Amino acid sequence: MQKMISLTSDFGLKDPYVAEMKAAIFSICPSATIIDVTHGVEKFDFRTGAFMLASAAPYFPKGTVHMAVVDPGVGTPRRSIIVATDQALFVGPDNGLLILAAESQGINQMRQIESRRLMLPHVSSTFHGRDIFAPAAAHLANGVSLEEFGPQITEVVKPQFTKVTHTKDALTGEVLHVDDFGNIITNMHVRDVEAFRDDIIQVEVAIAAPLQMKLSTTYGDVKPSQPLALIGSQGYLEIALNQGDAATRFGAKLGDKITISRS
Amino acid sequence: MQKMISLTSDFGLKDPYVAEMKAAIFSICPSATIIDVTHGVEKFDFRTGAFMLASAAPYFPKGTVHMAVVDPGVGTPRRSIIVATDQALFVGPDNGLLILAAESQGINQMRQIESRRLMLPHVSSTFHGRDIFAPAAAHLANGVSLEEFGPQITEVVKPQFTKVTHTKDALTGEVLHVDDFGNIITNMHVRDVEAFRDDIIQVEVAIAAPLQMKLSTTYGDVKPSQPLALIGSQGYLEIALNQGDAATRFGAKLGDKITISRS
Amino acid sequence: MQKMISLTSDFGLKDPYVAEMKAAIFSICPSATIIDVTHGVEKFDFRTGAFMLASAAPYFPKGTVHMAVVDPGVGTPRRSIIVATDQALFVGPDNGLLILAAESQGINQMRQIESRRLMLPHVSSTFHGRDIFAPAAAHLANGVSLEEFGPQITEVVKPQFTKVTHTKDALTGEVLHVDDFGNIITNMHVRDVEAFRDDIIQVEVAIAAPLQMKLSTTYGDVKPSQPLALIGSQGYLEIALNQGDAATRFGAKLGDKITISRS
């Protein structure tokens, strides 16, 4: 059986931290296949980390172990947890990072990681990714059963995302993520936006002048450098420029308010 | 048999996009070995992507599947193609990205990707890397035959590179790539430059004052921070500083004109 | 047996250079498992490269081949070497890059790489990572014996790190590394700092006003944005901000002097 482990963190790639986690995994599970979801989550921003993990998780084979660590509370009493779904196992800190992805798959069971013998021999206070989560992911990939890690738990920290507010003719949400192209990804799901599909809509983003447009299907529907709105590949409304950087053009950043309305 | 798949894109590494492609590959071909050529191609710049893929491809084992996606035309009628050579299979958009590497190996056959059952169940309009190219690469690695993907084609888009112009005592070309060290890689191949090997040459790059030099063999041939010209590891004339950043020093950027002449 | 190869370089990730090394490895050793330690070492800075390799190496399985290339002297008469310890094999240039990690494991044997048949057919003057070190690492992973590479050597270049100076009530060292979080990692090992564990200490770093603090255990011991000093996950004294960037706040950079004293 394939032993697939995904990694998500805010560690960046210039330091040896990611390698130390991978080395810890391979030391315990030599036949693991490791995929980096990203190590470029904005530092300490577990909401964005949760969004990225939830975006990628559906594409992984059944049985994948997803290890994630965006962990400002490392070394404090925040718990280390494992969350099991029908599709996957999630390992990381109990700060909401894992729950968005896990809930969309249906959570079966949650455990607190307590067993010292399933951690590295020396556990630092500042790098649980390497000393606790990576070994746990590797042991899970090896088939160690959930109950060996620690007691079952029923309450975990939920990630707090702003809800989209609906009126008859408008939706208000926020910028969930600005991607590396400068595409502005909002928290408005295709389900929220469905009612506006055939209308000319007015989009207000950050401080820019309101934009008038119909929903596009792809970037190339408009001329290069022209703005458009579409349902992105993650299923969320996205404001973009064809072959350009919308976030820079419109001065949009994480958490900014976005409104769309019939015009 | 080894199932080696290389990936080239302009996606960057902060988003989950590359992971989604890899997850799609492993879901279809669990025993694949994936190597990232780069995900740092300048956004939408398929010429540079073509150069990078052509630089790396010769070092891969025979039978490698090279998947590349720098794809400003995603979702428009531009075709999705497979190009087969004696050495490798290339998968990506029909915009020239694959052809520089493939032509240097000798093209045997080209196919348009049309078969829906060899794509992901849901094909988005904005992310064919994940929904079409990654699955195609995985199926090719699994040994699915070319004819199953779609009809044979005979014409594809060729990448447009500026040709080097020769006079008796001078060569004019352009900056093909500025690498992460700031080395200025030109489009002048070792074959073009051969005739100047023993001369003192004058190099004109961007707005900088002309440089007088002989061709060097390696960076350490000159003192630290001193300029030099050499044939780089990809076989192209390169203007560099020993332990320094030539592109910043000389203000050179992609596409700038470069002239070398006997002085 | 597992064939684990780690890679450390200053090549960055935007160019195809790392991929060319990996392709060269897989062409010789198809079953290798490759882990990137980092390719983000500051250009030409083999001291920082040595620190990163030494940080990561202890977490790798026994038998790992560590290939490293931060190599301003490529193509000059500097030697290419293999260093064998009880735990691992190290491959790279003879400029000190390998020795910090190797010495901490106990060096058994050192060899100069001379055998042309264990290199790529064409060896460039500018990219020994691809043409010499990657093939050597792959052949070592395949079990080729040390004596086949070249003659035994007894002297190699040692990396020059500033020693920590001790007085009765103070330690003086330097900034060894600033990580991607902005944490300031010093060259003071936990052994040096032990004597100050229960004291209120004064920390002087770069041009910032002296800080008064006790050693913390983890970042969350202080309020967000507050400074702290702790023993980091690599075993060295680290000056940090809880959920903040200490290097930017205090203007600290590589090589800056750090003093701690009883106050």
mmCIF file of C-alpha atoms in Angstrom, chain B residues 67-211:
data_model
loop_
_atom_site.group_PDB
_atom_site.id
_atom_site.type_symbol
_atom_site.label_atom_id
_atom_site.label_comp_id
_atom_site.label_asym_id
_atom_site.label_seq_id
_atom_site.Cartn_x
_atom_site.Cartn_y
_atom_site.Cartn_z
ATOM 1 C CA MET B 67 4.849 17.909 -18.172
ATOM 2 C CA ALA B 68 4.989 21.678 -18.570
ATOM 3 C CA VAL B 69 2.428 24.394 -18.058
ATOM 4 C CA VAL B 70 3.020 28.085 -18.699
ATOM 5 C CA ASP B 71 -0.341 28.715 -20.129
ATOM 6 C CA PRO B 72 -1.845 32.181 -20.575
ATOM 7 C CA GLY B 73 -4.339 30.673 -23.040
ATOM 8 C CA VAL B 74 -5.835 28.144 -20.596
ATOM 9 C CA GLY B 75 -9.532 27.618 -21.289
ATOM 10 C CA THR B 76 -9.377 29.203 -24.761
ATOM 11 C CA PRO B 77 -9.312 27.044 -27.913
ATOM 12 C CA ARG B 78 -5.517 26.536 -27.718
ATOM 13 C CA ARG B 79 -4.937 22.778 -27.880
ATOM 14 C CA SER B 80 -3.528 20.371 -25.278
ATOM 15 C CA ILE B 81 -0.813 18.215 -26.834
ATOM 16 C CA ILE B 82 1.587 15.315 -26.387
ATOM 17 C CA VAL B 83 4.879 15.303 -28.280
ATOM 18 C CA ALA B 84 6.857 12.064 -28.510
ATOM 19 C CA THR B 85 10.583 11.800 -29.191
ATOM 20 C CA ASP B 86 13.026 8.873 -28.998
ATOM 21 C CA GLN B 87 14.016 10.027 -25.534
ATOM 22 C CA ALA B 88 10.905 11.320 -23.852
ATOM 23 C CA LEU B 89 7.253 12.342 -23.933
ATOM 24 C CA PHE B 90 6.222 15.984 -23.529
ATOM 25 C CA VAL B 91 2.773 17.070 -22.294
ATOM 26 C CA GLY B 92 1.379 20.599 -22.155
ATOM 27 C CA PRO B 93 -0.296 23.447 -24.007
ATOM 28 C CA ASP B 94 0.265 24.022 -27.720
ATOM 29 C CA ASN B 95 1.971 27.391 -27.362
ATOM 30 C CA GLY B 96 5.596 26.521 -28.106
ATOM 31 C CA LEU B 97 6.532 25.612 -24.532
ATOM 32 C CA LEU B 98 7.381 21.976 -25.330
ATOM 33 C CA ILE B 99 8.833 22.282 -28.806
ATOM 34 C CA LEU B 100 12.345 23.638 -28.168
ATOM 35 C CA ALA B 101 13.179 20.650 -25.960
ATOM 36 C CA ALA B 102 11.350 18.148 -28.143
ATOM 37 C CA GLU B 103 12.891 19.301 -31.436
ATOM 38 C CA SER B 104 16.406 18.945 -30.032
ATOM 39 C CA GLN B 105 15.608 15.259 -29.404
ATOM 40 C CA GLY B 106 13.889 14.719 -32.766
ATOM 41 C CA ILE B 107 10.072 14.611 -32.832
ATOM 42 C CA ASN B 108 8.458 11.275 -33.762
ATOM 43 C CA GLN B 109 4.794 11.947 -33.275
ATOM 44 C CA MET B 110 2.391 14.589 -31.970
ATOM 45 C CA ARG B 111 -1.131 14.093 -30.573
ATOM 46 C CA GLN B 112 -3.926 16.336 -29.433
ATOM 47 C CA ILE B 113 -5.343 15.377 -26.023
ATOM 48 C CA GLU B 114 -9.091 14.901 -26.418
ATOM 49 C CA SER B 115 -10.117 11.790 -24.502
ATOM 50 C CA ARG B 116 -12.222 12.891 -21.523
ATOM 51 C CA ARG B 117 -11.702 9.610 -19.664
ATOM 52 C CA LEU B 118 -7.949 10.381 -19.416
ATOM 53 C CA MET B 119 -8.645 13.703 -17.655
ATOM 54 C CA LEU B 120 -9.878 14.363 -14.105
ATOM 55 C CA PRO B 121 -13.663 13.860 -13.754
ATOM 56 C CA HIS B 122 -14.232 17.624 -13.421
ATOM 57 C CA VAL B 123 -12.190 19.764 -15.837
ATOM 58 C CA SER B 124 -11.995 23.433 -14.791
ATOM 59 C CA SER B 125 -11.508 26.237 -17.307
ATOM 60 C CA THR B 126 -8.573 27.716 -15.460
ATOM 61 C CA PHE B 127 -6.323 24.879 -14.300
ATOM 62 C CA HIS B 128 -5.562 22.397 -17.076
ATOM 63 C CA GLY B 129 -2.234 21.624 -15.392
ATOM 64 C CA ARG B 130 -4.145 19.747 -12.718
ATOM 65 C CA ASP B 131 -7.172 18.582 -14.689
ATOM 66 C CA ILE B 132 -5.688 17.568 -18.077
ATOM 67 C CA PHE B 133 -1.862 17.635 -18.229
ATOM 68 C CA ALA B 134 -1.086 15.961 -14.889
ATOM 69 C CA PRO B 135 -3.499 13.069 -15.513
ATOM 70 C CA ALA B 136 -2.147 12.710 -19.067
ATOM 71 C CA ALA B 137 1.428 12.569 -17.774
ATOM 72 C CA ALA B 138 0.441 9.954 -15.188
ATOM 73 C CA HIS B 139 -1.391 7.805 -17.748
ATOM 74 C CA LEU B 140 1.598 8.050 -20.111
ATOM 75 C CA ALA B 141 3.898 6.942 -17.281
ATOM 76 C CA ASN B 142 1.508 4.030 -16.744
ATOM 77 C CA GLY B 143 2.016 3.034 -20.375
ATOM 78 C CA VAL B 144 -1.270 4.208 -21.925
ATOM 79 C CA SER B 145 -0.597 4.403 -25.656
ATOM 80 C CA LEU B 146 -0.477 7.691 -27.546
ATOM 81 C CA GLU B 147 -3.428 6.894 -29.814
ATOM 82 C CA GLU B 148 -5.772 6.636 -26.820
ATOM 83 C CA PHE B 149 -5.349 10.340 -26.047
ATOM 84 C CA GLY B 150 -6.583 11.765 -29.336
ATOM 85 C CA PRO B 151 -5.841 12.321 -33.017
ATOM 86 C CA GLN B 152 -2.406 12.718 -34.496
ATOM 87 C CA ILE B 153 -1.514 16.288 -35.457
ATOM 88 C CA THR B 154 1.175 17.610 -37.759
ATOM 89 C CA GLU B 155 1.354 21.327 -37.040
ATOM 90 C CA VAL B 156 2.055 22.894 -33.662
ATOM 91 C CA VAL B 157 2.961 26.381 -32.474
ATOM 92 C CA LYS B 158 6.734 26.961 -32.593
ATOM 93 C CA PRO B 159 8.433 29.117 -29.972
ATOM 94 C CA GLN B 160 9.731 32.366 -31.447
ATOM 95 C CA PHE B 161 13.269 33.061 -30.359
ATOM 96 C CA THR B 162 15.350 35.904 -31.751
ATOM 97 C CA LYS B 163 18.054 34.518 -34.050
ATOM 98 C CA VAL B 164 21.675 35.415 -33.475
ATOM 99 C CA THR B 165 22.956 37.619 -36.326
ATOM 100 C CA HIS B 166 26.516 37.096 -37.543
ATOM 101 C CA THR B 167 28.856 39.466 -39.317
ATOM 102 C CA LYS B 168 32.529 38.738 -39.955
ATOM 103 C CA ASP B 169 33.660 40.367 -36.722
ATOM 104 C CA ALA B 170 30.559 40.542 -34.552
ATOM 105 C CA LEU B 171 27.590 38.634 -33.149
ATOM 106 C CA THR B 172 24.323 40.197 -32.016
ATOM 107 C CA GLY B 173 21.908 38.320 -29.809
ATOM 108 C CA GLU B 174 19.789 38.877 -26.727
ATOM 109 C CA VAL B 175 19.453 38.036 -23.058
ATOM 110 C CA LEU B 176 17.663 34.691 -22.883
ATOM 111 C CA HIS B 177 17.589 34.351 -19.106
ATOM 112 C CA VAL B 178 18.940 35.987 -15.969
ATOM 113 C CA ASP B 179 19.572 33.265 -13.428
ATOM 114 C CA ASP B 180 19.255 33.425 -9.657
ATOM 115 C CA PHE B 181 22.963 34.336 -9.340
ATOM 116 C CA GLY B 182 22.475 37.271 -11.713
ATOM 117 C CA ASN B 183 24.397 35.521 -14.486
ATOM 118 C CA ILE B 184 23.304 36.873 -17.881
ATOM 119 C CA ILE B 185 22.636 33.943 -20.192
ATOM 120 C CA THR B 186 22.497 34.894 -23.878
ATOM 121 C CA ASN B 187 21.018 33.127 -26.880
ATOM 122 C CA MET B 188 24.520 32.750 -28.416
ATOM 123 C CA HIS B 189 25.393 29.075 -28.481
ATOM 124 C CA VAL B 190 28.920 27.756 -28.142
ATOM 125 C CA ARG B 191 28.780 27.104 -31.923
ATOM 126 C CA ASP B 192 28.167 30.795 -32.601
ATOM 127 C CA VAL B 193 30.927 31.936 -30.300
ATOM 128 C CA GLU B 194 33.560 29.393 -31.383
ATOM 129 C CA ALA B 195 35.156 31.793 -33.900
ATOM 130 C CA PHE B 196 35.904 34.298 -31.104
ATOM 131 C CA ARG B 197 37.495 31.849 -28.725
ATOM 132 C CA ASP B 198 41.051 33.163 -28.958
ATOM 133 C CA ASP B 199 40.305 36.851 -29.468
ATOM 134 C CA ILE B 200 40.009 39.765 -27.157
ATOM 135 C CA ILE B 201 36.350 40.612 -27.534
ATOM 136 C CA GLN B 202 34.289 43.655 -26.768
ATOM 137 C CA VAL B 203 30.988 42.871 -25.065
ATOM 138 C CA GLU B 204 28.106 45.356 -25.091
ATOM 139 C CA VAL B 205 25.256 44.547 -22.770
ATOM 140 C CA ALA B 206 22.301 46.801 -22.000
ATOM 141 C CA ILE B 207 23.338 50.338 -21.070
ATOM 142 C CA ALA B 208 26.679 49.446 -19.494
ATOM 143 C CA ALA B 209 30.006 50.622 -20.902
ATOM 144 C CA PRO B 210 31.543 48.063 -23.303
ATOM 145 C CA LEU B 211 33.686 45.407 -21.644
#
